[in-house]
Amino acid sequence: MSAPTDLLPLQLGDRAPNVILDAITQEGKIALDDFRGQKPVLVGLFRGLHCAFCRRHIAAQARLDPELRERGVESLTVVNTPIERARLYFRYHPMPNLLAASDPERASHRAFGLPNLEFTENETNWPYKVAMAAAQDMRVDIPGELPGPMDPMTAAAILDKKDHYELTEADEQMIATGHGQLIGQFLLDRQGIVRWSFTEVPEGGRYMFGAPNPKELMSAVSQVAQ
């Protein structure tokens, strides 16, 4: 089944939809409506924990948690990983105060307008399809962790080895259906309106595997926290 070719990320001023997901780091469910009318929330929509780049984005968002909470802003991390696999990962890689939810069906990503990129032999129609050669031509640069800019597949293999991350059957299932899921972070105000975002979608993949500027994010947080 081919991916939808009409998804585009929510824009500033858009109202975020409610999504209800299984909580990873606590019991029960988490709904975006839980925050509406209560407090702003930074929603991080990531690929599964099988994605070495996403594991780093998740850790970076977790490191911001204390500063976000000081300003009255909650933080929610969503991963395309089945609940038991995700709970096992965070048991061995604890992140204090992390609020995380499991979304193996990627319903929240679709709700926020993040396409699931389809890899093709030679056709590129960004952000819905990309030719394998074009994907290989992308470059990832993580100073201090990679020896230099390199293609995503090689970079991921190096990072997985560094992390001692071994793929499970649950991971393989997520890769089979969502290897090209584009990701993003959305800052919602108390009413659930998007006030800031960073996604992999714009400019033909220029921001693939990248991370937002923390200063820009915290500047936006200061605005919604007032």
Short mmCIF file of C-alpha atoms in Angstrom, two decimals:
data_model
loop_
_atom_site.label_atom_id
_atom_site.label_comp_id
_atom_site.label_asym_id
_atom_site.label_seq_id
_atom_site.Cartn_x
_atom_site.Cartn_y
_atom_site.Cartn_z
CA MET A 1 0.00 0.00 0.00
CA SER A 2 1.49 3.34 -1.00
CA ALA A 3 1.79 6.17 1.50
CA PRO A 4 -0.64 9.12 1.48
CA THR A 5 0.59 11.97 -0.71
CA ASP A 6 -1.40 14.77 0.87
CA LEU A 7 0.02 14.96 4.40
CA LEU A 8 1.74 18.17 5.43
CA PRO A 9 2.80 19.12 8.96
CA LEU A 10 0.58 21.27 11.15
CA GLN A 11 1.54 24.93 10.84
CA LEU A 12 1.82 27.73 13.39
CA GLY A 13 -1.67 28.63 14.55
CA ASP A 14 -3.15 25.20 13.77
CA ARG A 15 -5.00 23.39 16.52
CA ALA A 16 -3.46 20.03 17.33
CA PRO A 17 -5.78 17.03 17.27
CA ASN A 18 -6.31 14.86 20.30
CA VAL A 19 -4.45 11.55 20.24
CA ILE A 20 -4.68 8.84 22.90
CA LEU A 21 -1.70 6.53 23.32
CA ASP A 22 -0.35 3.86 25.67
CA ALA A 23 1.98 5.34 28.28
CA ILE A 24 5.44 3.79 28.45
CA THR A 25 6.90 5.35 31.58
CA GLN A 26 3.70 5.16 33.62
CA GLU A 27 0.53 3.08 33.62
CA GLY A 28 -2.56 3.78 31.54
CA LYS A 29 -3.11 6.11 28.62
CA ILE A 30 -1.86 9.58 27.70
CA ALA A 31 -4.07 11.95 25.72
CA LEU A 32 -3.12 15.35 24.35
CA ASP A 33 -6.43 16.60 25.69
CA ASP A 34 -5.03 15.92 29.18
CA PHE A 35 -2.89 19.04 28.74
CA ARG A 36 -5.43 21.24 26.99
CA GLY A 37 -6.49 24.09 29.22
CA GLN A 38 -3.85 23.03 31.77
CA LYS A 39 -0.34 23.68 30.47
CA PRO A 40 1.71 23.97 27.27
CA VAL A 41 3.34 20.77 26.01
CA LEU A 42 6.28 19.98 23.74
CA VAL A 43 5.32 16.91 21.69
CA GLY A 44 8.21 14.99 20.17
CA LEU A 45 7.07 12.55 17.46
CA PHE A 46 9.95 10.21 16.69
CA ARG A 47 10.61 7.03 14.76
CA GLY A 48 10.98 3.85 16.77
CA LEU A 49 13.80 3.24 19.21
CA HIS A 50 15.42 1.24 16.39
CA CYS A 51 16.41 4.62 14.90
CA ALA A 52 19.81 5.63 16.26
CA PHE A 53 19.22 9.29 15.37
CA CYS A 54 15.87 9.31 17.17
CA ARG A 55 17.40 7.80 20.29
CA ARG A 56 19.64 10.86 20.39
CA HIS A 57 16.74 13.26 19.76
CA ILE A 58 14.80 11.62 22.59
CA ALA A 59 17.73 11.97 24.98
CA ALA A 60 18.14 15.63 23.96
CA GLN A 61 14.45 16.33 24.62
CA ALA A 62 14.73 14.55 27.97
CA ARG A 63 17.69 16.74 28.93
CA LEU A 64 15.49 19.79 28.35
CA ASP A 65 12.75 18.45 30.65
CA PRO A 66 13.93 20.18 33.85
CA GLU A 67 14.12 23.59 32.17
CA LEU A 68 10.76 23.07 30.47
CA ARG A 69 9.11 22.09 33.75
CA GLU A 70 10.59 25.14 35.47
CA ARG A 71 8.68 27.22 32.93
CA GLY A 72 5.47 25.24 33.35
CA VAL A 73 5.78 23.33 30.09
CA GLU A 74 5.27 19.55 29.91
CA SER A 75 7.20 17.32 27.52
CA LEU A 76 5.83 14.24 25.77
CA THR A 77 7.96 11.81 23.76
CA VAL A 78 6.18 9.51 21.28
CA VAL A 79 7.95 6.54 19.69
CA ASN A 80 6.92 4.10 16.95
CA THR A 81 7.86 1.16 19.16
CA PRO A 82 5.52 -1.48 20.66
CA ILE A 83 4.84 -0.88 24.34
CA GLU A 84 6.72 -3.84 25.85
CA ARG A 85 9.81 -3.27 23.73
CA ALA A 86 9.76 0.43 24.62
CA ARG A 87 9.36 -0.26 28.32
CA LEU A 88 12.29 -2.66 28.24
CA TYR A 89 14.48 -0.04 26.55
CA PHE A 90 13.67 2.70 29.05
CA ARG A 91 14.15 0.28 31.94
CA TYR A 92 17.77 -0.13 30.87
CA HIS A 93 18.14 3.47 29.66
CA PRO A 94 16.25 5.43 32.32
CA MET A 95 15.60 9.11 31.71
CA PRO A 96 14.37 10.84 34.88
CA ASN A 97 10.87 12.29 34.62
CA LEU A 98 10.53 11.25 30.97
CA LEU A 99 6.90 11.14 29.89
CA ALA A 100 6.74 8.80 26.91
CA ALA A 101 4.06 7.05 24.88
CA SER A 102 4.02 4.18 22.40
CA ASP A 103 2.51 4.59 18.93
CA PRO A 104 3.53 1.64 16.73
CA GLU A 105 0.72 2.47 14.30
CA ARG A 106 2.10 6.04 13.86
CA ALA A 107 -1.39 7.51 14.31
CA SER A 108 -0.03 10.61 16.05
CA HIS A 109 2.44 11.25 13.22
CA ARG A 110 -0.35 11.17 10.65
CA ALA A 111 -2.52 13.37 12.87
CA PHE A 112 0.25 15.98 12.94
CA GLY A 113 0.77 15.67 9.19
CA LEU A 114 4.14 13.89 9.10
CA PRO A 115 4.45 11.70 5.98
CA ASN A 116 5.85 8.18 5.95
CA LEU A 117 8.49 8.47 3.22
CA GLU A 118 8.43 5.70 0.62
CA PHE A 119 11.77 4.55 -0.78
CA THR A 120 11.67 3.93 -4.54
CA GLU A 121 14.06 2.76 -7.20
CA ASN A 122 14.33 6.08 -9.02
CA GLU A 123 11.38 8.36 -8.21
CA THR A 124 11.55 11.29 -5.81
CA ASN A 125 8.47 13.28 -4.82
CA TRP A 126 9.48 14.84 -1.54
CA PRO A 127 8.23 14.44 1.20
CA TYR A 128 6.32 11.34 0.07
CA LYS A 129 8.79 9.41 -2.05
CA VAL A 130 12.57 9.39 -2.36
CA ALA A 131 14.83 7.43 -4.72
CA MET A 132 17.30 5.16 -2.96
CA ALA A 133 20.21 6.92 -4.63
CA ALA A 134 18.98 10.28 -3.34
CA ALA A 135 18.63 8.84 0.15
CA GLN A 136 22.17 7.52 -0.01
CA ASP A 137 23.39 10.95 -1.11
CA MET A 138 22.08 12.51 2.12
CA ARG A 139 24.73 13.26 4.70
CA VAL A 140 24.59 12.95 8.47
CA ASP A 141 27.11 14.79 10.61
CA ILE A 142 27.22 14.28 14.38
CA PRO A 143 30.51 15.73 15.62
CA GLY A 144 31.99 13.69 18.42
CA GLU A 145 30.06 10.57 17.46
CA LEU A 146 30.80 10.14 13.75
CA PRO A 147 34.20 10.58 12.09
CA GLY A 148 32.65 12.97 9.57
CA PRO A 149 29.63 13.50 7.31
CA MET A 150 28.40 10.22 5.84
CA ASP A 151 25.36 8.51 4.36
CA PRO A 152 22.52 7.65 6.77
CA MET A 153 22.88 3.85 6.54
CA THR A 154 26.57 3.88 7.40
CA ALA A 155 26.01 6.44 10.14
CA ALA A 156 23.20 4.40 11.69
CA ALA A 157 25.32 1.23 11.69
CA ILE A 158 28.15 3.03 13.48
CA LEU A 159 25.79 4.52 16.08
CA ASP A 160 24.00 1.20 16.67
CA LYS A 161 27.35 -0.46 17.32
CA LYS A 162 28.36 2.35 19.64
CA ASP A 163 25.06 2.03 21.52
CA HIS A 164 25.24 -1.79 21.59
CA TYR A 165 21.71 -1.69 20.18
CA GLU A 166 20.51 -5.03 18.83
CA LEU A 167 17.39 -5.12 16.69
CA THR A 168 14.56 -7.34 17.93
CA GLU A 169 11.65 -8.80 15.99
CA ALA A 170 9.50 -5.90 17.22
CA ASP A 171 12.06 -3.44 15.84
CA GLU A 172 12.16 -5.26 12.49
CA GLN A 173 8.38 -5.04 12.22
CA MET A 174 8.50 -1.28 12.79
CA ILE A 175 11.27 -0.87 10.20
CA ALA A 176 9.26 -2.86 7.64
CA THR A 177 6.32 -0.46 7.81
CA GLY A 178 7.76 2.84 9.04
CA HIS A 179 11.44 3.06 8.10
CA GLY A 180 10.74 6.31 6.25
CA GLN A 181 8.52 7.94 8.86
CA LEU A 182 9.40 11.63 9.05
CA ILE A 183 9.59 13.11 12.52
CA GLY A 184 9.04 16.41 14.25
CA GLN A 185 8.58 18.34 17.45
CA PHE A 186 5.59 20.62 18.09
CA LEU A 187 5.19 23.12 20.91
CA LEU A 188 1.53 23.52 21.83
CA ASP A 189 0.17 26.30 24.02
CA ARG A 190 -2.41 25.72 26.77
CA GLN A 191 -5.20 25.58 24.20
CA GLY A 192 -3.40 23.05 22.02
CA ILE A 193 -2.40 25.55 19.32
CA VAL A 194 0.93 25.02 17.53
CA ARG A 195 3.31 27.86 18.45
CA TRP A 196 6.61 26.39 17.22
CA SER A 197 7.71 23.32 15.30
CA PHE A 198 10.72 21.59 13.83
CA THR A 199 10.27 18.73 11.34
CA GLU A 200 12.25 16.78 8.76
CA VAL A 201 9.77 17.78 6.04
CA PRO A 202 10.91 21.19 4.67
CA GLU A 203 13.31 21.90 1.81
CA GLY A 204 13.60 18.48 0.23
CA GLY A 205 15.12 16.72 3.21
CA ARG A 206 17.61 19.36 4.28
CA TYR A 207 16.63 18.80 7.92
CA MET A 208 16.68 14.99 7.84
CA PHE A 209 18.29 13.57 10.98
CA GLY A 210 18.79 17.11 12.28
CA ALA A 211 17.77 18.64 15.58
CA PRO A 212 16.23 21.99 16.48
CA ASN A 213 18.29 24.84 17.84
CA PRO A 214 17.75 24.68 21.63
CA LYS A 215 17.88 28.47 21.92
CA GLU A 216 15.12 28.89 19.33
CA LEU A 217 13.01 26.28 21.09
CA MET A 218 13.47 27.83 24.53
CA SER A 219 12.67 31.28 23.10
CA ALA A 220 9.36 29.86 21.87
CA VAL A 221 8.82 28.20 25.25
CA SER A 222 9.27 31.58 26.95
CA GLN A 223 6.46 32.97 24.80
CA VAL A 224 3.92 30.21 25.49
CA ALA A 225 4.82 30.05 29.18
CA GLN A 226 3.91 33.70 29.80
#
